Short mmCIF file of C-alpha atoms in Angstrom, two decimals:
data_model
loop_
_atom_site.label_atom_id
_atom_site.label_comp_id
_atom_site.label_asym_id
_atom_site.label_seq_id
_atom_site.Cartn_x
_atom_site.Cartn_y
_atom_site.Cartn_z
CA UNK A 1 55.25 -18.26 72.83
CA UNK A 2 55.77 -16.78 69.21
CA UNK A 3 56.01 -19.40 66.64
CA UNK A 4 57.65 -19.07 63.21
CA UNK A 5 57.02 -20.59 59.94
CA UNK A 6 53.50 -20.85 59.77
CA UNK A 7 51.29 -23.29 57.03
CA UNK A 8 48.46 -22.19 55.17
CA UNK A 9 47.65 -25.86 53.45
CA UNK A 10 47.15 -29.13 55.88
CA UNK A 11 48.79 -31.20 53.64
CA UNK A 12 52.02 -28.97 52.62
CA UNK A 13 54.04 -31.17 54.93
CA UNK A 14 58.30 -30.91 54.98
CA UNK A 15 59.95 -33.52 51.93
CA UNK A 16 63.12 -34.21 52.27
CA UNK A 17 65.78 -37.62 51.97
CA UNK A 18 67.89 -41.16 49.83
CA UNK A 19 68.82 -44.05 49.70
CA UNK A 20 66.66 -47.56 49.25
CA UNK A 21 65.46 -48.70 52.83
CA UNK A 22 66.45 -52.09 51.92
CA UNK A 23 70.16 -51.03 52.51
CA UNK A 24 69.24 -49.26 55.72
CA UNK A 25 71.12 -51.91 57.88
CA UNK A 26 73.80 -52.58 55.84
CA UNK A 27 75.16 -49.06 54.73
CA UNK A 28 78.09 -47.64 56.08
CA UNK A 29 79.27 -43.60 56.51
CA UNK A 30 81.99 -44.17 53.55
CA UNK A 31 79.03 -45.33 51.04
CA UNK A 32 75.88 -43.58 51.89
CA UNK A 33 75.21 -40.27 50.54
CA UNK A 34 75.07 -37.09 52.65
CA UNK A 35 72.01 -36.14 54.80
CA UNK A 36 71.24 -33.15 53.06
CA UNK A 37 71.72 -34.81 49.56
CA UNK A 38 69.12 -38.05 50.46
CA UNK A 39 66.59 -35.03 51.98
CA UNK A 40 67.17 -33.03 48.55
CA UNK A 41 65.92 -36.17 46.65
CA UNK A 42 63.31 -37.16 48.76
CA UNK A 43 61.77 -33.30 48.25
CA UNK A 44 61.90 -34.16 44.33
CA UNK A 45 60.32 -37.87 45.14
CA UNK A 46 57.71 -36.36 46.81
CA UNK A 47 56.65 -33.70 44.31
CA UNK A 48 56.68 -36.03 41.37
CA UNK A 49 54.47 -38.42 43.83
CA UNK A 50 57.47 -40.90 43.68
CA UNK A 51 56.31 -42.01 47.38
CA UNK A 52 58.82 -45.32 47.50
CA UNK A 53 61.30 -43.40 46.20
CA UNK A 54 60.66 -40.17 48.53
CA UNK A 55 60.50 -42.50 52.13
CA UNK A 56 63.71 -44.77 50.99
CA UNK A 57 65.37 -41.45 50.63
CA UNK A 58 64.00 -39.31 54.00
CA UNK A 59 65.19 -42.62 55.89
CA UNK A 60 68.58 -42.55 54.54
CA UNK A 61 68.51 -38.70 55.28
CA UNK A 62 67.62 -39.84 59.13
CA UNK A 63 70.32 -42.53 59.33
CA UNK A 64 73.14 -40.10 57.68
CA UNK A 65 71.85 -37.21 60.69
CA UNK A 66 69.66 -39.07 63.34
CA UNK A 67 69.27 -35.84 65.08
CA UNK A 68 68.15 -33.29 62.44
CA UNK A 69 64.40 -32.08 63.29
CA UNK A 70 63.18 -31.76 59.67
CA UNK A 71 64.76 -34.53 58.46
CA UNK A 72 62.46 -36.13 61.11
CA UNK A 73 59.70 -34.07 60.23
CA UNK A 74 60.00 -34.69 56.11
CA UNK A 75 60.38 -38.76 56.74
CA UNK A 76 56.96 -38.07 58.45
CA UNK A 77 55.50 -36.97 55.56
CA UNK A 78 56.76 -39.52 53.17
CA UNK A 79 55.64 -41.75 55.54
CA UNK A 80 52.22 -40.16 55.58
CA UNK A 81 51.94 -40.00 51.53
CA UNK A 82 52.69 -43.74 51.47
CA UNK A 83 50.01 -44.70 54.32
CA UNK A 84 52.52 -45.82 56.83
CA UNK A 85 50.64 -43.53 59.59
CA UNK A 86 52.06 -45.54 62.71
CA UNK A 87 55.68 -44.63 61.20
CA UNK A 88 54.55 -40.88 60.77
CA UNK A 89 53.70 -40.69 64.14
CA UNK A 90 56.62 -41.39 65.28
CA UNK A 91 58.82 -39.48 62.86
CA UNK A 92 56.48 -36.36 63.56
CA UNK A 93 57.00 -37.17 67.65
CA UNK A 94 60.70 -37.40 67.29
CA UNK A 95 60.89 -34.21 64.87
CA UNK A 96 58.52 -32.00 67.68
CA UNK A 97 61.10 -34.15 70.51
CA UNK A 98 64.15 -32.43 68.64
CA UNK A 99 62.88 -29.13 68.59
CA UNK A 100 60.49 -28.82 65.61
CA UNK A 101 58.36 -25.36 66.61
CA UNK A 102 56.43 -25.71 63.12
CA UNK A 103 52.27 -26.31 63.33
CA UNK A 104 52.96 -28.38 60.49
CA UNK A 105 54.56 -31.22 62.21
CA UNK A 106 52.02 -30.46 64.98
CA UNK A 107 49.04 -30.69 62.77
CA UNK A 108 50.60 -33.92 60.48
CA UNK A 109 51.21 -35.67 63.91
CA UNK A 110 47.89 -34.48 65.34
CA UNK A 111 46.47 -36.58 61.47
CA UNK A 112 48.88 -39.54 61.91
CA UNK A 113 47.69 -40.07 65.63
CA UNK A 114 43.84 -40.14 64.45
CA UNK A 115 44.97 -42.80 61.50
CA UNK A 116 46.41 -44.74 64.35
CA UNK A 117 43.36 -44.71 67.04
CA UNK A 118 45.51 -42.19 69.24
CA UNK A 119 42.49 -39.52 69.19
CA UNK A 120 43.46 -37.93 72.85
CA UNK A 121 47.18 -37.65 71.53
CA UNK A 122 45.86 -35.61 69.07
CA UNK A 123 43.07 -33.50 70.86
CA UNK A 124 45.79 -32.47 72.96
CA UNK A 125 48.51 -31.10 70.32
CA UNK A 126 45.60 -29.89 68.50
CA UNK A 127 44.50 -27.34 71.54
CA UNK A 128 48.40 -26.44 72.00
CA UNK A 129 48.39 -25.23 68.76
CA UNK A 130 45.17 -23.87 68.18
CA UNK A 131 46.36 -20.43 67.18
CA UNK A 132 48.71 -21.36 64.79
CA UNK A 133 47.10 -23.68 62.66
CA UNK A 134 44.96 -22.51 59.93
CA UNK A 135 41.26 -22.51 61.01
CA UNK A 136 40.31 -24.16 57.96
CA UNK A 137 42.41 -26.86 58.71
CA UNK A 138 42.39 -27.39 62.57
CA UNK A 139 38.31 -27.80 62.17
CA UNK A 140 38.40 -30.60 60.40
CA UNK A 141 41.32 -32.03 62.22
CA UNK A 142 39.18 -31.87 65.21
CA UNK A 143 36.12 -33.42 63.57
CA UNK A 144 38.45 -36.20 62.32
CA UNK A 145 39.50 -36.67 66.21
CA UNK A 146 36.14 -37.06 67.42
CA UNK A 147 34.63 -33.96 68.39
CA UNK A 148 33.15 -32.70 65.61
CA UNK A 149 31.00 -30.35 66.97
CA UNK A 150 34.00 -28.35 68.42
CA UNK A 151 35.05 -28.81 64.20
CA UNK A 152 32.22 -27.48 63.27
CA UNK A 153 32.24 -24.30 65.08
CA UNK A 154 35.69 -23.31 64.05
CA UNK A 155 34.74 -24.01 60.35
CA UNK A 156 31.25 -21.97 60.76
CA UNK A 157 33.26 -19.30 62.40
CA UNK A 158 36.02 -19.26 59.89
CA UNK A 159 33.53 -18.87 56.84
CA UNK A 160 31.66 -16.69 58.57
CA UNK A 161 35.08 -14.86 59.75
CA UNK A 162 36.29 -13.99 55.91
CA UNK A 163 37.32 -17.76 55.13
CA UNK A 164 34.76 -18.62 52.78
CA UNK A 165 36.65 -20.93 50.08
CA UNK A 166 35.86 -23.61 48.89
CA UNK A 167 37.95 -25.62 51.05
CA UNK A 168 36.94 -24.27 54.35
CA UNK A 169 33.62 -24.48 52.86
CA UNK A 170 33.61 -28.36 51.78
CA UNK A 171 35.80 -29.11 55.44
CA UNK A 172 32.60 -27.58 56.79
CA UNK A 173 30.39 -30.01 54.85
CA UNK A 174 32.59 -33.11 56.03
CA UNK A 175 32.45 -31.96 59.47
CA UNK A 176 28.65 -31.88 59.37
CA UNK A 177 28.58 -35.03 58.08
CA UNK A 178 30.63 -36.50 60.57
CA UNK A 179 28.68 -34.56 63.41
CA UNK A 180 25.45 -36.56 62.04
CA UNK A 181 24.16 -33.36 60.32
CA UNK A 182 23.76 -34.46 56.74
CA UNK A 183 21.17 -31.87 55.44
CA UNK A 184 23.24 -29.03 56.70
CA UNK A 185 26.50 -31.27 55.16
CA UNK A 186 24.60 -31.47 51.74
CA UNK A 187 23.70 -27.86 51.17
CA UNK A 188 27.34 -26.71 52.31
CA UNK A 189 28.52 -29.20 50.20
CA UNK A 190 26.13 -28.31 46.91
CA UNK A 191 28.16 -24.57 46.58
CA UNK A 192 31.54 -26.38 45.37
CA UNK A 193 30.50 -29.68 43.94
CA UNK A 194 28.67 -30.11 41.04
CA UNK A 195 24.46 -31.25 41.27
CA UNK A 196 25.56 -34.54 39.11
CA UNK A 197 28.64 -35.52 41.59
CA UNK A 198 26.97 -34.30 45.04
CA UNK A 199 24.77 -37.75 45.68
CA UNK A 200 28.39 -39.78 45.41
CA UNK A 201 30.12 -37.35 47.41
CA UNK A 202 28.30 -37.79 50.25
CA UNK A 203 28.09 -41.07 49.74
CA UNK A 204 31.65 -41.39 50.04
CA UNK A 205 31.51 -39.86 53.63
CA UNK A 206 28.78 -41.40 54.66
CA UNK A 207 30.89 -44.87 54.11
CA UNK A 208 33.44 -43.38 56.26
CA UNK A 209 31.46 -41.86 59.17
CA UNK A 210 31.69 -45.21 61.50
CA UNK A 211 34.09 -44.65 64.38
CA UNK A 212 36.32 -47.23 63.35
CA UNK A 213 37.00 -46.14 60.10
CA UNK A 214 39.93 -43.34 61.59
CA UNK A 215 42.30 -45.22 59.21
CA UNK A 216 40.06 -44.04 55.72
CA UNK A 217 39.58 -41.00 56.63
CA UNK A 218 42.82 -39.72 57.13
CA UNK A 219 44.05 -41.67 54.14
CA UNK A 220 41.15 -40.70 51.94
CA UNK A 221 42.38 -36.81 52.82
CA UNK A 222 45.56 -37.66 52.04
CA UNK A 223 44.69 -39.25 48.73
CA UNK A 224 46.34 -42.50 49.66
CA UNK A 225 45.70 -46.01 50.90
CA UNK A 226 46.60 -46.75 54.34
CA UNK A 227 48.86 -49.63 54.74
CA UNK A 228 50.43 -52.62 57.27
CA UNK A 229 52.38 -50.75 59.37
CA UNK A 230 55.06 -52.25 61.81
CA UNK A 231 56.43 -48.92 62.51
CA UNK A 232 59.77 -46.55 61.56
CA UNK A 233 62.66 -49.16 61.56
CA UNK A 234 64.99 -49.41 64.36
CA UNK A 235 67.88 -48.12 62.98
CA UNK A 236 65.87 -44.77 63.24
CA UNK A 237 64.78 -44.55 66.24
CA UNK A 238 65.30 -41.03 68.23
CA UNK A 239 66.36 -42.97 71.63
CA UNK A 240 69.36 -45.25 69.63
CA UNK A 241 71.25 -41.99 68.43
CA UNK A 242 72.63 -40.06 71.63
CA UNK A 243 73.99 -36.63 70.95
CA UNK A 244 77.79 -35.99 70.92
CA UNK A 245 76.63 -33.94 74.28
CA UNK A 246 74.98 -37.13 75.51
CA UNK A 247 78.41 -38.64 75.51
CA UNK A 248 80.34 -36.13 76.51
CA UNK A 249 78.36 -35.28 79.66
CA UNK A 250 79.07 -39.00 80.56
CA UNK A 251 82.58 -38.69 80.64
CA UNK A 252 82.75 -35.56 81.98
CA UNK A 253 81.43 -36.91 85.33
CA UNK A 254 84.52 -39.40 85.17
CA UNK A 255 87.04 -36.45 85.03
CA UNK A 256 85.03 -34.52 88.36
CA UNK A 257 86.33 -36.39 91.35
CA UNK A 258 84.67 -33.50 93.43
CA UNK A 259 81.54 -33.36 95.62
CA UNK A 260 78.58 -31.80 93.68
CA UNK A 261 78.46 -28.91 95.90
CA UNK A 262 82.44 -27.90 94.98
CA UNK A 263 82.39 -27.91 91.27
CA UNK A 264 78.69 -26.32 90.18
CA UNK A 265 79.64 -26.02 86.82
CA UNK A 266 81.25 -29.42 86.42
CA UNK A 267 77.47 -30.54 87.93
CA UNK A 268 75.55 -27.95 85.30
CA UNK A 269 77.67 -29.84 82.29
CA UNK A 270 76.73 -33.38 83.76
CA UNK A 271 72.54 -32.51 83.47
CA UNK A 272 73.07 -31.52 79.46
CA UNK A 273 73.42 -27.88 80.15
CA UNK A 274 76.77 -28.48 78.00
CA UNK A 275 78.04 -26.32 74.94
CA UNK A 276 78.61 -27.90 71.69
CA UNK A 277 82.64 -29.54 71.25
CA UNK A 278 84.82 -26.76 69.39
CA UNK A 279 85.08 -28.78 66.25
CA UNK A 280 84.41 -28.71 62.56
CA UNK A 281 82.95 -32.53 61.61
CA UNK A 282 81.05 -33.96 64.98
CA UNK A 283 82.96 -36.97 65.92
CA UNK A 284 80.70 -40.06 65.59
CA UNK A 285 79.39 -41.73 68.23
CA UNK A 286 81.65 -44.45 68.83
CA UNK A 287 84.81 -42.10 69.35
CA UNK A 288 83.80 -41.40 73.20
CA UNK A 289 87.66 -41.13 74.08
CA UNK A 290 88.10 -38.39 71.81
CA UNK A 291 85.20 -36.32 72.71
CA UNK A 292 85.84 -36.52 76.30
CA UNK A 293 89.15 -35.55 75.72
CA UNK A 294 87.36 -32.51 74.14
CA UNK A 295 87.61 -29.11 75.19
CA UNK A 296 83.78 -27.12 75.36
CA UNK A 297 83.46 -23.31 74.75
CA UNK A 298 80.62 -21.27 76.82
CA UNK A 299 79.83 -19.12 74.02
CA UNK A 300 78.48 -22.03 71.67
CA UNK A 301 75.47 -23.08 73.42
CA UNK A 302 72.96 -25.41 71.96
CA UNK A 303 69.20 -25.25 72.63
CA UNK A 304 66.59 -28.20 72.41
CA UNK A 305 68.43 -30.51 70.48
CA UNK A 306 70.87 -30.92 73.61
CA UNK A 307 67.97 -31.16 76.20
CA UNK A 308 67.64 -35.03 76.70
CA UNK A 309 71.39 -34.96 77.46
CA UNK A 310 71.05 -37.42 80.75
CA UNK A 311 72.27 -36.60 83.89
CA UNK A 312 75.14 -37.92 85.73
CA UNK A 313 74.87 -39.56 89.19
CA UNK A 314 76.44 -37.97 91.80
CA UNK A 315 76.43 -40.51 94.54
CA UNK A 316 78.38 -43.14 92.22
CA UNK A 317 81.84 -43.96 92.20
CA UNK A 318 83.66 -43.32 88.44
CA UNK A 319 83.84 -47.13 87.87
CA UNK A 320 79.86 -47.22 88.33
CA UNK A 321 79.52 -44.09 86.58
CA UNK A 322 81.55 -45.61 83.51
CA UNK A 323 79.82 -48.75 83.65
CA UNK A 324 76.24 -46.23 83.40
CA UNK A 325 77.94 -44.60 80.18
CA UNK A 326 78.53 -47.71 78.71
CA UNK A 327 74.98 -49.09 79.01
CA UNK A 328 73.80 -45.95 77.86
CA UNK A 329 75.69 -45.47 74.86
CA UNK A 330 75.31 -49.03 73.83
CA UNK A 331 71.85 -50.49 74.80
CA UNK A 332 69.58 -50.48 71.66
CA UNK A 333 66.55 -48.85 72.56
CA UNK A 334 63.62 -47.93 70.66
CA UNK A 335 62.13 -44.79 71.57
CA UNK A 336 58.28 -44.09 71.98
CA UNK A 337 58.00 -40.47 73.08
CA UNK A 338 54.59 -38.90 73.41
CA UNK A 339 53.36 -36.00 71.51
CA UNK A 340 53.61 -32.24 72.46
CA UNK A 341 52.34 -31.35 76.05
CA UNK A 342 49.88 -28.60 76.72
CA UNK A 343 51.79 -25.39 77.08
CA UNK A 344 53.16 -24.31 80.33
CA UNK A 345 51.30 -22.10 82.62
CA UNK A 346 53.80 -20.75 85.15
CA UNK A 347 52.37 -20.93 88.99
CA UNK A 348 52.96 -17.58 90.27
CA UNK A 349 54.04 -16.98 93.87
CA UNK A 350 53.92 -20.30 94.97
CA UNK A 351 56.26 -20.55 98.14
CA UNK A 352 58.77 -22.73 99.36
CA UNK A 353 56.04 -23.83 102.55
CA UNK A 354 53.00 -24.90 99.96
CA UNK A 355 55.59 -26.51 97.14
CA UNK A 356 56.84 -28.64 100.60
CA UNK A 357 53.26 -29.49 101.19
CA UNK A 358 52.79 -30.65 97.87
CA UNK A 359 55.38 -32.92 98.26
CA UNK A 360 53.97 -34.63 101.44
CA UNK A 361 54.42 -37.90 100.19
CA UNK A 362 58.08 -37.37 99.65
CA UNK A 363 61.44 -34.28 99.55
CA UNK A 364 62.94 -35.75 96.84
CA UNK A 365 62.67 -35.46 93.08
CA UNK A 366 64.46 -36.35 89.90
CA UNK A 367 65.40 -34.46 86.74
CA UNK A 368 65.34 -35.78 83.32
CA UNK A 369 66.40 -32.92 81.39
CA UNK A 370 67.11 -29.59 80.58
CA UNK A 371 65.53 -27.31 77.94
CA UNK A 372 66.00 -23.67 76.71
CA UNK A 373 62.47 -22.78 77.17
CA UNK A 374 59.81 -23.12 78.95
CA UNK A 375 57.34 -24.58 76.54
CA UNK A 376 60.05 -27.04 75.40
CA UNK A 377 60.40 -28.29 79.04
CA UNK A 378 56.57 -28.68 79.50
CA UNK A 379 56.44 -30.63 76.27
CA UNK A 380 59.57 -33.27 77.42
CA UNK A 381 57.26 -33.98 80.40
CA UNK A 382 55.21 -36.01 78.17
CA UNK A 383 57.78 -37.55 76.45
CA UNK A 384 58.68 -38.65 79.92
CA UNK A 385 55.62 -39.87 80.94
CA UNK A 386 55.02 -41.84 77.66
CA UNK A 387 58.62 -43.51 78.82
CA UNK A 388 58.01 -43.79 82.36
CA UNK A 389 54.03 -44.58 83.44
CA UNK A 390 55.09 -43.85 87.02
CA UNK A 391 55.46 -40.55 86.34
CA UNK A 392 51.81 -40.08 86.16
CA UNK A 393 51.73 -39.93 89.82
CA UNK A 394 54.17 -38.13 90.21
CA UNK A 395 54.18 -34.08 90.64
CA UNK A 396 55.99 -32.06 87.21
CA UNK A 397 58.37 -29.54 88.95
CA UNK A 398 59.96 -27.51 86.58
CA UNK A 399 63.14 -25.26 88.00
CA UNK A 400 64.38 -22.21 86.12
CA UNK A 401 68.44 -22.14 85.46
CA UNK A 402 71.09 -19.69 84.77
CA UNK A 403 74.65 -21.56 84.12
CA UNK A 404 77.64 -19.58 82.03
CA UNK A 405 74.91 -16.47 81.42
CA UNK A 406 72.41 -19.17 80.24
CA UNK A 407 69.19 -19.82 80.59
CA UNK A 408 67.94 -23.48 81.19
CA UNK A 409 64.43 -25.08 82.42
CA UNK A 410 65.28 -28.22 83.95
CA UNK A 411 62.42 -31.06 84.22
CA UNK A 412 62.15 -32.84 86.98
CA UNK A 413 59.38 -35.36 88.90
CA UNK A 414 58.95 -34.20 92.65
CA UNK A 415 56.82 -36.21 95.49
CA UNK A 416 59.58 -39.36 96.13
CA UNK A 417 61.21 -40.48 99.40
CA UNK A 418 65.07 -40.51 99.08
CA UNK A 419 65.26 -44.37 98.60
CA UNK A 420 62.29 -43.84 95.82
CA UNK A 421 64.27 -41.06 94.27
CA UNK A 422 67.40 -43.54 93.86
CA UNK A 423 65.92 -46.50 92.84
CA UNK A 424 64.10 -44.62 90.27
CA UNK A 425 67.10 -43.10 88.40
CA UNK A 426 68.83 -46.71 88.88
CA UNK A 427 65.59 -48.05 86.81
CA UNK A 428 65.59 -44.78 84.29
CA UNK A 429 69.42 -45.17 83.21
CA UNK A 430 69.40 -49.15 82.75
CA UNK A 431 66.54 -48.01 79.86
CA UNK A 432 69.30 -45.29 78.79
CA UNK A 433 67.02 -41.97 80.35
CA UNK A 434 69.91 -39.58 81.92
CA UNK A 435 68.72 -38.94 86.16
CA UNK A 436 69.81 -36.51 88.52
CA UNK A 437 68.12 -37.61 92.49
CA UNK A 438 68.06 -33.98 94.32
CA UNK A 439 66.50 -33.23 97.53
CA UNK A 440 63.99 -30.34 98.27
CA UNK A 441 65.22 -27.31 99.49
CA UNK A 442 68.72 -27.77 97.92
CA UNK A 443 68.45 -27.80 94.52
CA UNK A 444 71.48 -28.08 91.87
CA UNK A 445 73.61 -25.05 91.25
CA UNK A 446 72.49 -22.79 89.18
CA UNK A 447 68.79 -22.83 90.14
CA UNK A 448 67.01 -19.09 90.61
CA UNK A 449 64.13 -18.67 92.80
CA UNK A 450 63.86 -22.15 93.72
CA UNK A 451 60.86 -21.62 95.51
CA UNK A 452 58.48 -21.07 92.79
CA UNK A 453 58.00 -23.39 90.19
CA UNK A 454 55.15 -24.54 87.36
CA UNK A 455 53.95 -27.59 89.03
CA UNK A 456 51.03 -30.84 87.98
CA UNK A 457 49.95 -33.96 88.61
#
C-alpha cells in the first residue's frame, strides 16, 4: 500500500489545538473556540516549547472535532512533549483508528507504547511500517523496544547504506549500548561527541540500560520528564463521540420494515457503508431526529472515518432496535483500541469447501465494520480484539464489497454456532460496538467472490 506524507526526523510529530483542560468539562459549543483555531495555537505552543499551553489547546481542538485524525495525532504529541506517554498512546491509537496513514503517528505511538511497557504493541507497528520510517529512526525505535540487535543492524546498514550523520551515527552508538556492546558504542559514539563529554555520555546510557527504565529512555529522547499519567480524559475518548453516520445508520434500520434479503441497500447503509448527510454544518450528535430524517447522496462517500459505523440487527423488532440506538448513542464508554495490525496478506484461491472447514467449530460469523481498504480493515481487527478478548479465538474473515459502485472491506469474526453468533452481538452492542450475525454461505448483499477471503487466527 503506497503511503503519503513521509517524516525524515523521529521527533517532528503533528502540533496542533486551545483551550485550558481545566474547562474541558464545563465548555459548551457557543463558548469554545473552533477546532481548527485551538489546533492553530497548540502548533505555536508547541514550537515556542509552551507544552501546558500546547496540550490544553490540542484537547480543546479534540473536544470541538472528536473525530478529526490529526487533531488526534497533534494531542499525541503534546502529550508526548509533556511526558504524559499513556495519554499519547492513546491519542496516537485513536488518530491511526480514524484513518491516520502517516509513519509519524505510527512511529510516535510505536515510542509512547515502549514509555508505557507495551513493547509487543510496538514491535508490531514498527514491522508494519518498516519501509516508511526513516532507517535512522526505526533502529533505534527497535533497540528502545527490546531487540536491539535487530536496531543495530538497520543502523549499521543505514551508515553503511549512505546514512552516515551524525544522528544515525550516535542512534548507532545508543543501540550498541543497549545491545551490551559498549566498546563498539564508545568508538561510534567518539566521531560526534567531543573526547571531554564522551565518559558522561555514556554514562548517561549506561544509567538507562536496565529493562525497567522504558519510561527514561523515551523521555530522555524526547528531552522531557516523564510524568503521572492517568490517561487522555474522558471527554476525549474515540468510543464516546459516534459519527453523524453512526447515528444515522441506527435510525435508518427503524425506517426498513423489510426482510434483509428485500432491501440490500437499506442492509449495506445499516453496516456503515453509508454516504455522508447532504448538509453544510454536521448536525451534532444529540439531533438524531433530524439526521434520520436526512436524505444521503451516493456520490459523497466517506472512507475510514465512517468504518466503525455499527451494524444494525436484523432479527430485532424496531422497538428493540431503538432501544439498541439509544444505548449506543448514550452509554459513556471509554475506548481502548489497539495499535495498527500487521498488514493484510490476501489468501489466494481459497474455496468455499476449505473456508467451511475452517469454520468447523461453527457457520456463523459477525461483522464489526466496514473499511475502504484493505489494510484499514486488517488494522480494525486489532482494535477489535483489544475490545473484545474473545476474538482471539476466533477466525478474522475479511469479505470484499461493492455497494452504489463502491468498494468496501467488511470485518468480520467467523468460527461461531448461530446461538454464539447472537449472543455475541447482544454482548458487543450493550458496550456500544455496531454487529451484524450472518451465516456462511449467504453473506450480506453486496459481497463479491464470497468464497475467498484473507483469513487468521
Amino acid at each position: 500500500m503506497s503511503r503519503s506524507a513521509r517524516t525524515h526526523r523521529m521527533l517532528t510529530l503533528a502540533a496542533g489545538t486551545a483551550l485550558a483542560s481545566a474547562m474541558l468539562g464545563g465548555c459548551t459549543t457557543q463558548s469554545a473556540p473552533r477546532a481548527d483555531i485551538s489546533a492553530s495555537r497548540a502548533d505555536v505552543a508547541l514550537k515556542k516549547g509552551n507544552v501546558a499551553d500546547a496540550v490544553a489547546h490540542a484537547e480543546a481542538a479534540v473536544l470541538a472535532d472528536p473525530r478529526n485524525a490529526s487533531y488526534r495525532t497533534t494531542l499525541g504529541a503534546a502529550y508526548m512533549e509533556a511526558g504524559r506517554f499513556l495519554s499519547a498512546r492513546t491519542s496516537f491509537d485513536d488518530a491511526m483508528a480514524l484513518g491516520d496513514e502517516s509513519p509519524r503517528t505510527a512511529l510516535g505511538f510505536a515510542l509512547a507504547a515502549i514509555a508505557t511497557g507495551d513493547r509487543g504493541s510496538a514491535i508490531e507497528v514498527l514491522d508494519d511500517w518498516q519501509d516508511d520510517i526513516p532507517a535512522g529512526d526505526l533502529g533505534l525505535a527497535f533497540a528502545l523496544a527490546g531487540d536491539t540487535a535487530r536496531g543495530v543492524q538497520i543502523l549499521s546498514n543505514a551508515v553503511r547504506g549512505g546514512d552516515n550523520t551524525p544522528k544515525t551515527r550516535q542512534n548507532l552508538a545508543y543501540a550498541l549500548a543497549l545491545n551490551g556492546n559498549w566498546a563498539g558504542a564508545r568508538i561510534m559514539a567518539a566521531q560526534d561527541v567531543p573526547a571531554d563529554q564522551l565518559d558522561a555520555r555514556i554514562s548517561q546510557w549506561a544509567a538507562m540500560a536496565q529493562p525497567e527504565e522504558t519510561q527514561a529512555r523515551v523521555a530522555s529522547l524526547l528531552g522531557t520528564r516523564a510524568v503521572a499519567d492517568g490517561g487522555q480524559p474522558a471527554q476525549l475518548a474515540l468510543a464516546n463521540t459516534p459519527s453523524h453516520q453512526q447515528l444515522v445508520a441506527e435510525a435508518a434500520a427503524l425506517a426498513v420494515p423489510a426482510p434483509v434479503e428485500t432491501r440490500p441497500v437499506a442492509v449495506a447503509n445499516a453496516v456503515g457503508e453509508l454516504p455522508p448527510l447532504p448538509i453544510d454544518d454536521p448536525a451534532p450528535v444529540g439531533s438524531a431526529p433530524a439526521i434520520a430524517a436526512a436524505a444521503v447522496r451516493a456520490d459523497e462517500a466517506h472512507d475510514f472515518e465512517d468504518a466503525f459505523v455499527p451494524a444494525a440487527p436484523t432479527a430485532a423488532t424496531p422497538a428493540r432496535m431503538m432501544a439498541a440506538a439509544v444505548e449506543f448513542v448514550s452509554k459513556p464508554v471509554v475506548q481502548s483500541t489497539a495499535p495498527r495490525a500487521a498488514k493484510a496478506r490476501p489468501v489466494a484461491g481459497r474455496s468455499a469447501s476449505s473456508d467451511a472447514h475452517a469454520l468447523a467449530a461453527g457457520n456463523h460469523l459477525v461483522q464489526l465494520g466496514s473499511f475502504s481498504s484493505e489494510a484499514a480493515a486488517e488494522r480494525a481487527w486489532g482494535i477489535y480484539a483489544k475490545r473484545f478478548p474473545q476474538l482471539s479465538e476466533l477466525e478474522m474473515v475479511i469479505t470484499k464489497a461493492v455497494v452504489r459502485g463502491k468498494t468496501y472491506y467488511r470485518v468480520s469474526a467467523g468460527g461461531l454456532a448461530r446461538a454464539e453468533a447472537g449472543s455475541f452481538c447482544s454482548s458487543a452492542r450493550r458496550q456500544g460496538q455496531g454487529c451484524y450475525a450472518w451465516a456462511e454461505g449467504t453473506p450480506m448483499p453486496g459481497a463479491v467472490d464470497a468464497g475467498v477471503r484473507m483469513a487468521r487466527r
